[in-house]
């Protein structure tokens, strides 16, 4: 075992953080939220050679996928999305009706590893609290603070980084989109809405059908994905079926 000092440990951590974070100050894509849709987007974009970073306010990735349905750690996906999961080594059990089941913990772990292996950078404990805008109101970056600072209600000025595109994958509350609209009075989304109506009650089939077409740019420089997309367009929630998230 090598001899090591506490100072050296601290030094290595600070140096490694500074190098990694400094490399993320100019991105192609910044993803807010490390749930299934955010991680899938990060993996796909990184595989295309884009510089991508994911920012998650919690100290864990995966969003609500860890708990499966009501803490039963299994998820359901449609056969249309199954190959996306098989491609990264997630084991699926075919069931009737064109559906498959998967272990929720395996799904979170392998999607995370696949995004990292593709070249995406993932930050936990960092909250996207606002966006950066530039000419004509285009979204051009994200404003970050520690999730713990946000939870404590402390007044601490944030840091910002630039990105050619921002993806709101913050889940049911569509937090990035809501914050943008609250800061720009009179701003309208692509479909003319001045606000976020929120998701409708559960209707799994309709929610899944709406999710893919809802995943799109809703404001210059801002794309919505996952449950944030259905919240922005007022579509139903789906429960523990995740095919639309991955597609």
Tab-separated table of C-alpha atoms in Angstrom:
chain	number	residue	atom	x	y	z
A	1	UNK	CA	0.000	0.000	0.000
A	2	UNK	CA	1.431	3.373	-1.036
A	3	UNK	CA	2.067	6.022	1.591
A	4	UNK	CA	-0.411	8.861	1.225
A	5	UNK	CA	-1.190	12.069	3.072
A	6	UNK	CA	-4.523	13.753	3.634
A	7	UNK	CA	-3.229	16.838	1.853
A	8	UNK	CA	-2.342	14.793	-1.209
A	9	UNK	CA	-5.814	13.245	-1.294
A	10	UNK	CA	-7.416	16.692	-1.139
A	11	UNK	CA	-5.044	18.033	-3.770
A	12	UNK	CA	-5.836	15.233	-6.211
A	13	UNK	CA	-9.588	15.700	-5.767
A	14	UNK	CA	-9.418	19.464	-6.277
A	15	UNK	CA	-7.156	19.133	-9.319
A	16	UNK	CA	-9.309	16.419	-10.901
A	17	UNK	CA	-12.490	18.428	-10.330
A	18	UNK	CA	-10.974	21.610	-11.742
A	19	UNK	CA	-9.807	19.818	-14.873
A	20	UNK	CA	-13.125	18.055	-15.505
A	21	UNK	CA	-15.341	21.024	-14.709
A	22	UNK	CA	-13.164	23.412	-16.664
A	23	UNK	CA	-13.527	21.156	-19.675
A	24	UNK	CA	-17.323	21.492	-19.414
A	25	UNK	CA	-17.489	25.280	-19.538
A	26	UNK	CA	-18.209	25.198	-23.281
A	27	UNK	CA	-20.471	22.357	-24.378
A	28	UNK	CA	-22.368	21.296	-27.424
A	29	UNK	CA	-25.251	20.061	-25.256
A	30	UNK	CA	-26.068	20.541	-21.572
A	31	UNK	CA	-28.630	18.091	-20.191
A	32	UNK	CA	-30.579	18.986	-17.047
A	33	UNK	CA	-31.609	15.794	-15.287
A	34	UNK	CA	-30.022	12.343	-15.171
A	35	UNK	CA	-33.166	10.261	-15.496
A	36	UNK	CA	-33.670	7.752	-18.324
A	37	UNK	CA	-34.459	10.301	-21.037
A	38	UNK	CA	-31.550	12.544	-20.083
A	39	UNK	CA	-29.085	9.668	-19.977
A	40	UNK	CA	-30.286	8.223	-23.274
A	41	UNK	CA	-29.969	11.631	-24.927
A	42	UNK	CA	-26.479	12.087	-23.491
A	43	UNK	CA	-25.366	8.685	-24.739
A	44	UNK	CA	-26.792	9.138	-28.236
A	45	UNK	CA	-25.330	12.623	-28.651
A	46	UNK	CA	-21.929	11.665	-27.257
A	47	UNK	CA	-21.788	8.730	-29.656
A	48	UNK	CA	-22.204	11.262	-32.453
A	49	UNK	CA	-19.084	13.041	-31.237
A	50	UNK	CA	-20.795	15.931	-29.462
A	51	UNK	CA	-19.489	17.313	-26.180
A	52	UNK	CA	-22.220	16.554	-23.648
A	53	UNK	CA	-22.581	16.968	-19.896
A	54	UNK	CA	-25.473	15.958	-17.648
A	55	UNK	CA	-26.301	17.875	-14.463
A	56	UNK	CA	-28.338	16.212	-11.715
A	57	UNK	CA	-29.289	17.946	-8.453
A	58	UNK	CA	-29.521	14.679	-6.520
A	59	UNK	CA	-26.502	12.606	-5.492
A	60	UNK	CA	-27.705	9.776	-7.699
A	61	UNK	CA	-28.623	9.271	-11.328
A	62	UNK	CA	-31.630	7.405	-12.694
A	63	UNK	CA	-34.524	9.657	-11.739
A	64	UNK	CA	-37.543	7.596	-10.777
A	65	UNK	CA	-36.404	4.443	-12.563
A	66	UNK	CA	-34.691	2.942	-9.489
A	67	UNK	CA	-38.021	2.315	-7.792
A	68	UNK	CA	-39.713	0.645	-10.760
A	69	UNK	CA	-43.422	0.601	-9.995
A	70	UNK	CA	-44.283	1.389	-6.362
A	71	UNK	CA	-40.806	0.266	-5.215
A	72	UNK	CA	-41.093	-3.051	-7.065
A	73	UNK	CA	-37.724	-2.812	-8.875
A	74	UNK	CA	-38.890	-3.821	-12.349
A	75	UNK	CA	-39.724	-1.681	-15.359
A	76	UNK	CA	-41.704	-2.330	-18.538
A	77	UNK	CA	-40.625	-1.331	-22.043
A	78	UNK	CA	-42.276	-1.812	-25.404
A	79	UNK	CA	-40.639	-4.038	-27.991
A	80	UNK	CA	-40.112	-0.938	-30.171
A	81	UNK	CA	-37.579	0.315	-27.621
A	82	UNK	CA	-36.172	-3.048	-26.572
A	83	UNK	CA	-33.191	-3.032	-28.912
A	84	UNK	CA	-31.978	0.241	-27.418
A	85	UNK	CA	-31.702	-1.513	-24.072
A	86	UNK	CA	-30.252	-4.714	-25.509
A	87	UNK	CA	-27.626	-2.620	-27.290
A	88	UNK	CA	-26.142	-1.626	-23.926
A	89	UNK	CA	-26.433	-5.056	-22.348
A	90	UNK	CA	-29.676	-4.739	-20.388
A	91	UNK	CA	-31.312	-8.143	-20.084
A	92	UNK	CA	-34.985	-8.182	-21.038
A	93	UNK	CA	-37.701	-10.741	-20.432
A	94	UNK	CA	-40.230	-10.835	-23.293
A	95	UNK	CA	-43.854	-10.808	-22.172
A	96	UNK	CA	-47.135	-10.981	-24.022
A	97	UNK	CA	-48.537	-8.028	-25.920
A	98	UNK	CA	-45.240	-6.758	-27.326
A	99	UNK	CA	-43.879	-5.814	-23.908
A	100	UNK	CA	-40.712	-6.687	-21.994
A	101	UNK	CA	-39.630	-6.374	-18.387
A	102	UNK	CA	-36.207	-5.422	-17.070
A	103	UNK	CA	-34.510	-5.070	-13.716
A	104	UNK	CA	-34.705	-1.405	-12.715
A	105	UNK	CA	-31.294	-1.327	-11.024
A	106	UNK	CA	-29.624	-2.970	-14.010
A	107	UNK	CA	-31.333	-0.526	-16.365
A	108	UNK	CA	-30.137	2.530	-14.425
A	109	UNK	CA	-26.614	1.190	-13.968
A	110	UNK	CA	-26.075	0.191	-17.574
A	111	UNK	CA	-27.583	3.319	-19.113
A	112	UNK	CA	-25.296	5.373	-16.883
A	113	UNK	CA	-22.236	3.334	-17.811
A	114	UNK	CA	-23.149	3.510	-21.502
A	115	UNK	CA	-23.451	7.307	-21.399
A	116	UNK	CA	-20.057	7.595	-19.707
A	117	UNK	CA	-18.464	5.115	-22.105
A	118	UNK	CA	-19.839	7.139	-25.020
A	119	UNK	CA	-18.012	10.199	-23.703
A	120	UNK	CA	-20.674	12.097	-21.759
A	121	UNK	CA	-19.746	13.727	-18.452
A	122	UNK	CA	-22.176	13.322	-15.563
A	123	UNK	CA	-22.307	15.639	-12.567
A	124	UNK	CA	-24.373	14.778	-9.501
A	125	UNK	CA	-25.237	17.224	-6.749
A	126	UNK	CA	-25.380	20.070	-9.292
A	127	UNK	CA	-28.685	21.790	-9.985
A	128	UNK	CA	-29.580	23.743	-13.113
A	129	UNK	CA	-31.230	26.759	-11.516
A	130	UNK	CA	-31.527	28.984	-14.588
A	131	UNK	CA	-30.462	29.342	-18.204
A	132	UNK	CA	-28.153	31.737	-19.999
A	133	UNK	CA	-29.733	33.668	-22.860
A	134	UNK	CA	-28.196	35.595	-25.715
A	135	UNK	CA	-29.398	37.501	-28.743
A	136	UNK	CA	-33.142	37.425	-29.360
A	137	UNK	CA	-33.613	35.395	-26.194
A	138	UNK	CA	-31.980	32.201	-27.441
A	139	UNK	CA	-30.983	29.761	-24.703
A	140	UNK	CA	-27.194	29.572	-24.769
A	141	UNK	CA	-26.169	27.822	-21.567
A	142	UNK	CA	-27.087	26.823	-18.024
A	143	UNK	CA	-26.679	28.384	-14.594
A	144	UNK	CA	-25.490	25.947	-11.929
A	145	UNK	CA	-25.419	25.712	-8.180
A	146	UNK	CA	-24.936	22.887	-5.719
A	147	UNK	CA	-28.088	20.915	-5.017
A	148	UNK	CA	-27.294	21.179	-1.297
A	149	UNK	CA	-27.159	24.975	-1.524
A	150	UNK	CA	-30.537	24.987	-3.240
A	151	UNK	CA	-32.046	22.629	-0.653
A	152	UNK	CA	-30.716	24.744	2.227
A	153	UNK	CA	-32.151	27.934	0.753
A	154	UNK	CA	-28.789	29.677	0.981
A	155	UNK	CA	-28.060	32.744	-1.118
A	156	UNK	CA	-24.959	31.708	-3.047
A	157	UNK	CA	-24.234	33.113	-6.474
A	158	UNK	CA	-24.045	30.422	-9.159
A	159	UNK	CA	-21.644	29.644	-11.970
A	160	UNK	CA	-22.623	29.470	-15.635
A	161	UNK	CA	-21.450	27.525	-18.630
A	162	UNK	CA	-22.282	27.826	-22.291
A	163	UNK	CA	-23.925	25.258	-24.550
A	164	UNK	CA	-25.211	25.320	-28.109
A	165	UNK	CA	-28.309	23.462	-26.907
A	166	UNK	CA	-29.941	22.703	-23.546
A	167	UNK	CA	-32.161	19.682	-22.896
A	168	UNK	CA	-34.758	19.900	-20.138
A	169	UNK	CA	-34.971	16.330	-18.844
A	170	UNK	CA	-35.980	17.346	-15.320
A	171	UNK	CA	-39.046	15.124	-15.210
A	172	UNK	CA	-42.608	15.865	-14.202
A	173	UNK	CA	-42.014	19.495	-13.209
A	174	UNK	CA	-40.182	20.593	-16.396
A	175	UNK	CA	-38.175	22.903	-14.172
A	176	UNK	CA	-35.901	24.472	-16.768
A	177	UNK	CA	-38.776	25.361	-19.077
A	178	UNK	CA	-40.832	26.777	-16.223
A	179	UNK	CA	-37.917	28.893	-15.032
A	180	UNK	CA	-37.302	30.254	-18.526
A	181	UNK	CA	-40.919	31.309	-18.949
A	182	UNK	CA	-41.014	32.874	-15.489
A	183	UNK	CA	-37.973	35.012	-16.310
A	184	UNK	CA	-39.140	36.174	-19.755
A	185	UNK	CA	-42.601	37.752	-19.504
A	186	UNK	CA	-44.530	37.270	-22.714
A	187	UNK	CA	-42.283	34.482	-23.969
A	188	UNK	CA	-44.098	31.750	-25.846
A	189	UNK	CA	-43.126	28.177	-26.562
A	190	UNK	CA	-43.154	26.713	-30.063
A	191	UNK	CA	-46.804	25.717	-29.815
A	192	UNK	CA	-47.860	29.167	-28.622
A	193	UNK	CA	-48.145	28.377	-24.915
A	194	UNK	CA	-47.102	30.999	-22.380
A	195	UNK	CA	-46.864	28.457	-19.570
A	196	UNK	CA	-46.433	24.788	-18.733
A	197	UNK	CA	-49.829	23.116	-18.233
A	198	UNK	CA	-48.333	20.050	-16.558
A	199	UNK	CA	-49.061	16.430	-17.231
A	200	UNK	CA	-52.556	14.959	-17.349
A	201	UNK	CA	-53.614	12.015	-15.164
A	202	UNK	CA	-52.268	8.591	-16.029
A	203	UNK	CA	-53.087	7.002	-19.383
A	204	UNK	CA	-50.077	4.866	-20.225
A	205	UNK	CA	-50.831	4.174	-23.880
A	206	UNK	CA	-51.642	7.787	-24.753
A	207	UNK	CA	-48.720	9.136	-22.747
A	208	UNK	CA	-46.250	6.826	-24.456
A	209	UNK	CA	-47.659	7.669	-27.889
A	210	UNK	CA	-47.310	11.396	-27.191
A	211	UNK	CA	-43.821	11.323	-25.719
A	212	UNK	CA	-41.759	10.911	-28.885
A	213	UNK	CA	-43.468	13.711	-30.888
A	214	UNK	CA	-43.407	15.902	-27.766
A	215	UNK	CA	-39.616	15.531	-27.563
A	216	UNK	CA	-38.502	18.571	-29.544
A	217	UNK	CA	-37.254	22.123	-29.423
A	218	UNK	CA	-39.837	24.255	-27.631
A	219	UNK	CA	-37.857	27.493	-27.480
A	220	UNK	CA	-34.748	28.533	-29.400
A	221	UNK	CA	-31.918	26.497	-27.914
A	222	UNK	CA	-34.146	24.491	-25.519
A	223	UNK	CA	-35.362	20.925	-26.098
A	224	UNK	CA	-37.692	19.023	-23.771
A	225	UNK	CA	-37.421	15.268	-23.220
A	226	UNK	CA	-39.017	12.573	-21.095
A	227	UNK	CA	-41.724	13.514	-18.631
A	228	UNK	CA	-40.727	17.158	-18.995
A	229	UNK	CA	-41.918	16.924	-22.606
A	230	UNK	CA	-45.309	15.538	-21.640
A	231	UNK	CA	-45.639	18.165	-18.910
A	232	UNK	CA	-44.906	20.973	-21.375
A	233	UNK	CA	-47.491	19.696	-23.856
A	234	UNK	CA	-50.097	18.640	-21.292
A	235	UNK	CA	-49.997	14.936	-22.181
A	236	UNK	CA	-50.765	12.063	-19.775
A	237	UNK	CA	-48.304	10.438	-17.402
A	238	UNK	CA	-47.409	6.790	-17.979
A	239	UNK	CA	-46.206	5.141	-14.780
A	240	UNK	CA	-43.458	2.511	-14.810
A	241	UNK	CA	-43.305	1.960	-18.571
A	242	UNK	CA	-40.171	3.502	-20.043
A	243	UNK	CA	-40.061	2.798	-23.780
A	244	UNK	CA	-40.916	6.365	-24.706
A	245	UNK	CA	-38.175	7.662	-22.421
A	246	UNK	CA	-35.536	5.676	-24.283
A	247	UNK	CA	-36.930	6.368	-27.749
